[in-house]
């Protein structure tokens, strides 16, 4: 008389489950690796069509072979360099334009916020204090570091510790003017008329948003998979998000300015 061992059934049931888990883990790792490869190729200024071809070829190989991307190709950064794909000509003027418009908008937002207080209180003069000058210098410094920080953040998005250290450094630079104002940053260096400065700050805040909106191209070198003829069409939600990001400083500045007048103690 033959009997069955329950452990045999458990083993036969657990093997397919283990295989499925391993397969799911492999697909997840490969998808993350392909995302990293896409970012690395973008950072190398590879055209979108070439990126689409490279990613599609790697994805097809991984699907057919059942291998892990890290074992087959190595790190995404090294593999992106080894592909030696053609790159777009470096447009330094475009990079300078982005930094310039961003810097002008940030400076306009900060200055507009400072003019709101004396204007709301009926004071025609704006006292320029030491901490304001330090804040302006810190802003210019941070804007100069943006081109170097962004690639590091993109590569480190899966490493929370690195992202945390960068965020801590940026926060420290932001808190320095606050600490300075607590100690001796309230020293008045000179005074300027508040209303003309507010008008100029409003123009500095509004002009970059208008310029970027006019020059914005939502289909700038999209990544196109092989076999497709048209670039992917962005959804309405994505388009609204892009527009919102472009105008967020203007909206924030306007709301802050109005609230300062509405909530000022003497009003």
mmCIF file of C-alpha atoms in Angstrom:
data_model
loop_
_atom_site.group_PDB
_atom_site.id
_atom_site.type_symbol
_atom_site.label_atom_id
_atom_site.label_comp_id
_atom_site.label_asym_id
_atom_site.label_seq_id
_atom_site.Cartn_x
_atom_site.Cartn_y
_atom_site.Cartn_z
ATOM 1 C CA UNK A 1 0.000 0.000 0.000
ATOM 2 C CA UNK A 2 1.523 3.295 -1.104
ATOM 3 C CA UNK A 3 1.239 6.421 0.941
ATOM 4 C CA UNK A 4 2.011 9.977 0.010
ATOM 5 C CA UNK A 5 4.189 12.282 1.981
ATOM 6 C CA UNK A 6 2.634 15.718 2.534
ATOM 7 C CA UNK A 7 6.075 17.261 2.312
ATOM 8 C CA UNK A 8 6.285 16.118 -1.311
ATOM 9 C CA UNK A 9 3.236 18.213 -2.165
ATOM 10 C CA UNK A 10 4.615 21.181 -0.251
ATOM 11 C CA UNK A 11 7.881 20.991 -2.183
ATOM 12 C CA UNK A 12 6.174 20.726 -5.555
ATOM 13 C CA UNK A 13 3.945 23.683 -4.717
ATOM 14 C CA UNK A 14 6.752 25.834 -3.351
ATOM 15 C CA UNK A 15 9.068 25.402 -6.322
ATOM 16 C CA UNK A 16 6.802 27.201 -8.845
ATOM 17 C CA UNK A 17 6.128 29.915 -6.258
ATOM 18 C CA UNK A 18 9.858 30.379 -5.722
ATOM 19 C CA UNK A 19 10.450 30.542 -9.456
ATOM 20 C CA UNK A 20 7.718 33.147 -9.857
ATOM 21 C CA UNK A 21 9.183 35.269 -7.082
ATOM 22 C CA UNK A 22 12.648 35.074 -8.612
ATOM 23 C CA UNK A 23 11.239 35.994 -12.027
ATOM 24 C CA UNK A 24 9.349 38.960 -10.593
ATOM 25 C CA UNK A 25 12.477 40.163 -8.783
ATOM 26 C CA UNK A 26 14.512 39.840 -11.977
ATOM 27 C CA UNK A 27 11.974 41.829 -13.993
ATOM 28 C CA UNK A 28 11.877 44.539 -11.335
ATOM 29 C CA UNK A 29 15.664 44.814 -11.247
ATOM 30 C CA UNK A 30 15.857 44.880 -15.043
ATOM 31 C CA UNK A 31 13.206 47.596 -15.274
ATOM 32 C CA UNK A 32 15.132 49.731 -12.779
ATOM 33 C CA UNK A 33 18.352 49.100 -14.705
ATOM 34 C CA UNK A 34 16.712 50.190 -17.976
ATOM 35 C CA UNK A 35 15.470 53.361 -16.287
ATOM 36 C CA UNK A 36 18.999 54.069 -15.084
ATOM 37 C CA UNK A 37 20.347 53.441 -18.580
ATOM 38 C CA UNK A 38 17.855 55.927 -20.008
ATOM 39 C CA UNK A 39 18.975 58.568 -17.510
ATOM 40 C CA UNK A 40 22.656 57.937 -18.187
ATOM 41 C CA UNK A 41 22.137 58.270 -21.938
ATOM 42 C CA UNK A 42 20.199 61.488 -21.393
ATOM 43 C CA UNK A 43 23.019 62.863 -19.274
ATOM 44 C CA UNK A 44 25.386 62.056 -22.146
ATOM 45 C CA UNK A 45 23.154 64.121 -24.503
ATOM 46 C CA UNK A 46 22.282 61.133 -26.693
ATOM 47 C CA UNK A 47 19.349 61.860 -29.071
ATOM 48 C CA UNK A 48 15.954 60.482 -28.093
ATOM 49 C CA UNK A 49 15.662 58.136 -31.074
ATOM 50 C CA UNK A 50 19.051 56.584 -30.314
ATOM 51 C CA UNK A 51 18.062 56.149 -26.661
ATOM 52 C CA UNK A 52 14.861 54.419 -27.729
ATOM 53 C CA UNK A 53 16.802 52.012 -29.967
ATOM 54 C CA UNK A 54 19.360 51.205 -27.259
ATOM 55 C CA UNK A 55 16.773 50.618 -24.536
ATOM 56 C CA UNK A 56 14.571 48.519 -26.820
ATOM 57 C CA UNK A 57 17.530 46.348 -27.860
ATOM 58 C CA UNK A 58 18.567 45.781 -24.248
ATOM 59 C CA UNK A 59 14.993 45.011 -23.204
ATOM 60 C CA UNK A 60 14.579 42.505 -26.053
ATOM 61 C CA UNK A 61 17.836 40.750 -25.174
ATOM 62 C CA UNK A 62 16.883 40.483 -21.506
ATOM 63 C CA UNK A 63 13.443 39.126 -22.354
ATOM 64 C CA UNK A 64 14.859 36.472 -24.701
ATOM 65 C CA UNK A 65 17.776 35.420 -22.507
ATOM 66 C CA UNK A 66 16.094 35.619 -19.118
ATOM 67 C CA UNK A 67 19.286 37.145 -17.722
ATOM 68 C CA UNK A 68 19.795 39.983 -15.291
ATOM 69 C CA UNK A 69 20.817 43.289 -16.796
ATOM 70 C CA UNK A 70 23.571 43.946 -14.259
ATOM 71 C CA UNK A 71 25.168 40.571 -15.004
ATOM 72 C CA UNK A 72 24.861 40.928 -18.776
ATOM 73 C CA UNK A 73 25.770 44.574 -19.322
ATOM 74 C CA UNK A 74 27.357 45.793 -16.098
ATOM 75 C CA UNK A 75 26.465 49.135 -14.560
ATOM 76 C CA UNK A 76 24.179 51.451 -16.573
ATOM 77 C CA UNK A 77 26.727 54.282 -16.463
ATOM 78 C CA UNK A 78 29.532 52.145 -17.887
ATOM 79 C CA UNK A 79 27.317 50.506 -20.501
ATOM 80 C CA UNK A 80 26.028 53.900 -21.666
ATOM 81 C CA UNK A 81 29.608 55.026 -22.269
ATOM 82 C CA UNK A 82 30.544 51.738 -23.966
ATOM 83 C CA UNK A 83 27.695 52.118 -26.461
ATOM 84 C CA UNK A 84 29.460 55.231 -27.799
ATOM 85 C CA UNK A 85 26.260 56.580 -29.335
ATOM 86 C CA UNK A 86 26.188 59.888 -31.218
ATOM 87 C CA UNK A 87 25.412 62.884 -29.051
ATOM 88 C CA UNK A 88 23.615 66.141 -29.616
ATOM 89 C CA UNK A 89 25.799 69.224 -30.065
ATOM 90 C CA UNK A 90 26.230 70.949 -26.727
ATOM 91 C CA UNK A 91 24.014 73.996 -26.542
ATOM 92 C CA UNK A 92 25.729 76.086 -23.907
ATOM 93 C CA UNK A 93 23.513 79.051 -24.718
ATOM 94 C CA UNK A 94 20.426 77.006 -23.827
ATOM 95 C CA UNK A 95 21.937 75.988 -20.484
ATOM 96 C CA UNK A 96 22.836 79.568 -19.721
ATOM 97 C CA UNK A 97 19.325 80.638 -20.681
ATOM 98 C CA UNK A 98 17.740 78.184 -18.243
ATOM 99 C CA UNK A 99 20.002 79.315 -15.416
ATOM 100 C CA UNK A 100 19.470 82.968 -16.238
ATOM 101 C CA UNK A 101 15.671 82.783 -16.371
ATOM 102 C CA UNK A 102 15.512 80.659 -13.223
ATOM 103 C CA UNK A 103 17.824 83.007 -11.365
ATOM 104 C CA UNK A 104 15.913 86.097 -12.438
ATOM 105 C CA UNK A 105 12.633 84.535 -11.296
ATOM 106 C CA UNK A 106 13.995 83.498 -7.892
ATOM 107 C CA UNK A 107 15.566 86.906 -7.281
ATOM 108 C CA UNK A 108 12.349 88.647 -8.323
ATOM 109 C CA UNK A 109 10.324 86.457 -5.960
ATOM 110 C CA UNK A 110 12.618 87.154 -3.018
ATOM 111 C CA UNK A 111 12.809 90.900 -3.575
ATOM 112 C CA UNK A 112 9.043 91.197 -4.103
ATOM 113 C CA UNK A 113 8.431 89.477 -0.794
ATOM 114 C CA UNK A 114 10.678 91.943 1.026
ATOM 115 C CA UNK A 115 8.973 94.997 -0.477
ATOM 116 C CA UNK A 116 5.548 93.759 0.605
ATOM 117 C CA UNK A 117 6.194 94.478 4.295
ATOM 118 C CA UNK A 118 7.073 98.184 4.086
ATOM 119 C CA UNK A 119 4.376 98.821 1.481
ATOM 120 C CA UNK A 120 1.739 97.098 3.605
ATOM 121 C CA UNK A 121 2.811 99.196 6.591
ATOM 122 C CA UNK A 122 2.676 102.455 4.642
ATOM 123 C CA UNK A 123 6.454 102.907 4.547
ATOM 124 C CA UNK A 124 7.915 104.224 1.312
ATOM 125 C CA UNK A 125 11.443 102.986 2.008
ATOM 126 C CA UNK A 126 12.923 99.502 1.891
ATOM 127 C CA UNK A 127 15.787 98.954 4.312
ATOM 128 C CA UNK A 128 18.373 96.707 2.673
ATOM 129 C CA UNK A 129 19.840 94.603 5.467
ATOM 130 C CA UNK A 130 22.940 92.460 5.579
ATOM 131 C CA UNK A 131 21.016 89.175 5.587
ATOM 132 C CA UNK A 132 19.240 90.191 2.357
ATOM 133 C CA UNK A 133 22.558 90.643 0.590
ATOM 134 C CA UNK A 134 23.780 87.298 1.945
ATOM 135 C CA UNK A 135 20.565 85.628 0.768
ATOM 136 C CA UNK A 136 21.048 87.048 -2.712
ATOM 137 C CA UNK A 137 24.615 85.759 -2.815
ATOM 138 C CA UNK A 138 23.534 82.309 -1.592
ATOM 139 C CA UNK A 139 20.833 82.180 -4.278
ATOM 140 C CA UNK A 140 23.309 83.001 -7.025
ATOM 141 C CA UNK A 141 25.699 80.357 -5.655
ATOM 142 C CA UNK A 142 22.994 77.679 -5.580
ATOM 143 C CA UNK A 143 21.931 78.503 -9.132
ATOM 144 C CA UNK A 144 25.519 78.087 -10.252
ATOM 145 C CA UNK A 145 25.640 74.645 -8.629
ATOM 146 C CA UNK A 146 22.403 73.397 -10.193
ATOM 147 C CA UNK A 147 24.018 71.946 -13.376
ATOM 148 C CA UNK A 148 26.339 69.849 -11.194
ATOM 149 C CA UNK A 149 23.770 68.854 -8.591
ATOM 150 C CA UNK A 150 21.020 67.643 -10.934
ATOM 151 C CA UNK A 151 23.039 64.759 -12.497
ATOM 152 C CA UNK A 152 24.114 63.652 -9.014
ATOM 153 C CA UNK A 153 20.504 63.653 -7.803
ATOM 154 C CA UNK A 154 19.323 61.698 -10.829
ATOM 155 C CA UNK A 155 21.968 59.035 -10.350
ATOM 156 C CA UNK A 156 21.421 58.891 -6.589
ATOM 157 C CA UNK A 157 17.617 58.736 -6.598
ATOM 158 C CA UNK A 158 17.778 55.134 -5.347
ATOM 159 C CA UNK A 159 20.313 56.015 -2.625
ATOM 160 C CA UNK A 160 18.440 57.916 0.083
ATOM 161 C CA UNK A 161 21.584 58.640 2.077
ATOM 162 C CA UNK A 162 23.226 60.548 -0.776
ATOM 163 C CA UNK A 163 20.035 62.456 -1.534
ATOM 164 C CA UNK A 164 19.702 63.279 2.157
ATOM 165 C CA UNK A 165 23.233 64.670 2.335
ATOM 166 C CA UNK A 166 22.627 66.887 -0.694
ATOM 167 C CA UNK A 167 19.308 68.077 0.724
ATOM 168 C CA UNK A 168 21.001 68.811 4.050
ATOM 169 C CA UNK A 169 23.653 70.892 2.309
ATOM 170 C CA UNK A 170 21.058 72.891 0.394
ATOM 171 C CA UNK A 171 19.018 73.392 3.563
ATOM 172 C CA UNK A 172 22.116 74.602 5.408
ATOM 173 C CA UNK A 173 22.725 77.216 2.722
ATOM 174 C CA UNK A 174 19.098 78.270 3.039
ATOM 175 C CA UNK A 175 19.235 78.572 6.830
ATOM 176 C CA UNK A 176 22.460 80.584 6.864
ATOM 177 C CA UNK A 177 20.696 83.894 6.098
ATOM 178 C CA UNK A 178 18.140 83.114 8.831
ATOM 179 C CA UNK A 179 20.860 82.472 11.408
ATOM 180 C CA UNK A 180 22.711 85.560 10.266
ATOM 181 C CA UNK A 181 19.594 87.688 10.723
ATOM 182 C CA UNK A 182 19.208 86.399 14.288
ATOM 183 C CA UNK A 183 22.744 87.416 15.249
ATOM 184 C CA UNK A 184 23.739 90.565 13.402
ATOM 185 C CA UNK A 185 22.106 90.384 9.987
ATOM 186 C CA UNK A 186 19.585 93.115 10.846
ATOM 187 C CA UNK A 187 22.250 95.744 10.225
ATOM 188 C CA UNK A 188 20.862 98.193 7.657
ATOM 189 C CA UNK A 189 23.283 98.830 4.814
ATOM 190 C CA UNK A 190 21.194 101.370 2.882
ATOM 191 C CA UNK A 191 17.597 102.223 1.969
ATOM 192 C CA UNK A 192 15.823 102.344 -1.405
ATOM 193 C CA UNK A 193 12.290 103.358 -2.483
ATOM 194 C CA UNK A 194 10.004 100.363 -1.939
ATOM 195 C CA UNK A 195 7.434 100.884 -4.721
ATOM 196 C CA UNK A 196 9.842 101.095 -7.701
ATOM 197 C CA UNK A 197 11.726 98.083 -6.340
ATOM 198 C CA UNK A 198 8.452 96.143 -6.027
ATOM 199 C CA UNK A 199 7.509 96.974 -9.615
ATOM 200 C CA UNK A 200 10.932 95.914 -10.849
ATOM 201 C CA UNK A 201 10.781 92.697 -8.807
ATOM 202 C CA UNK A 202 7.348 91.913 -10.256
ATOM 203 C CA UNK A 203 8.745 92.304 -13.764
ATOM 204 C CA UNK A 204 11.704 90.064 -12.904
ATOM 205 C CA UNK A 205 9.283 87.453 -11.554
ATOM 206 C CA UNK A 206 6.847 87.590 -14.467
ATOM 207 C CA UNK A 207 9.237 87.908 -17.424
ATOM 208 C CA UNK A 208 10.931 84.464 -17.135
ATOM 209 C CA UNK A 209 7.568 82.674 -16.910
ATOM 210 C CA UNK A 210 6.295 84.423 -20.048
ATOM 211 C CA UNK A 211 9.568 83.782 -21.882
ATOM 212 C CA UNK A 212 9.640 80.100 -20.944
ATOM 213 C CA UNK A 213 5.984 79.665 -21.895
ATOM 214 C CA UNK A 214 6.576 81.144 -25.342
ATOM 215 C CA UNK A 215 9.687 79.043 -25.938
ATOM 216 C CA UNK A 216 8.437 75.900 -24.310
ATOM 217 C CA UNK A 217 8.450 72.816 -26.512
ATOM 218 C CA UNK A 218 6.745 69.820 -24.910
ATOM 219 C CA UNK A 219 8.085 67.483 -27.608
ATOM 220 C CA UNK A 220 11.753 68.407 -27.287
ATOM 221 C CA UNK A 221 13.708 65.354 -28.445
ATOM 222 C CA UNK A 222 11.321 62.667 -27.100
ATOM 223 C CA UNK A 223 12.471 59.070 -26.603
ATOM 224 C CA UNK A 224 10.859 57.063 -29.423
ATOM 225 C CA UNK A 225 10.762 53.276 -29.439
ATOM 226 C CA UNK A 226 11.719 51.529 -32.706
ATOM 227 C CA UNK A 227 8.787 50.862 -35.021
ATOM 228 C CA UNK A 228 6.852 53.964 -34.022
ATOM 229 C CA UNK A 229 6.619 56.896 -36.399
ATOM 230 C CA UNK A 230 5.263 59.603 -34.162
ATOM 231 C CA UNK A 231 6.388 61.034 -30.903
ATOM 232 C CA UNK A 232 4.238 60.172 -27.904
ATOM 233 C CA UNK A 233 1.518 62.714 -27.185
ATOM 234 C CA UNK A 234 1.555 64.016 -23.654
ATOM 235 C CA UNK A 235 -1.700 63.778 -21.749
ATOM 236 C CA UNK A 236 -3.628 66.862 -20.707
ATOM 237 C CA UNK A 237 -2.665 66.266 -17.093
ATOM 238 C CA UNK A 238 1.049 66.234 -17.943
ATOM 239 C CA UNK A 239 0.689 69.398 -20.013
ATOM 240 C CA UNK A 240 -1.091 71.152 -17.155
ATOM 241 C CA UNK A 241 1.636 69.982 -14.786
ATOM 242 C CA UNK A 242 4.356 71.443 -17.020
ATOM 243 C CA UNK A 243 2.496 74.751 -17.287
ATOM 244 C CA UNK A 244 1.924 74.771 -13.527
ATOM 245 C CA UNK A 245 5.617 74.239 -12.801
ATOM 246 C CA UNK A 246 6.462 77.117 -15.132
ATOM 247 C CA UNK A 247 4.102 79.534 -13.371
ATOM 248 C CA UNK A 248 4.351 78.288 -9.785
ATOM 249 C CA UNK A 249 6.717 81.051 -8.642
ATOM 250 C CA UNK A 250 4.476 83.740 -10.127
ATOM 251 C CA UNK A 251 1.398 82.314 -8.413
ATOM 252 C CA UNK A 252 3.235 81.928 -5.113
ATOM 253 C CA UNK A 253 4.610 85.461 -5.289
ATOM 254 C CA UNK A 254 1.219 86.977 -6.086
ATOM 255 C CA UNK A 255 -0.553 85.089 -3.279
ATOM 256 C CA UNK A 256 2.160 85.962 -0.749
ATOM 257 C CA UNK A 257 2.078 89.640 -1.717
ATOM 258 C CA UNK A 258 -1.719 89.846 -1.391
ATOM 259 C CA UNK A 259 -1.760 87.937 1.906
ATOM 260 C CA UNK A 260 0.884 90.245 3.358
ATOM 261 C CA UNK A 261 -1.373 93.229 2.734
ATOM 262 C CA UNK A 262 -4.489 91.403 3.945
ATOM 263 C CA UNK A 263 -2.960 90.084 7.166
ATOM 264 C CA UNK A 264 -0.746 93.030 8.080
ATOM 265 C CA UNK A 265 -1.589 94.125 11.660
ATOM 266 C CA UNK A 266 -2.417 97.737 10.785
ATOM 267 C CA UNK A 267 -4.801 96.779 7.972
#
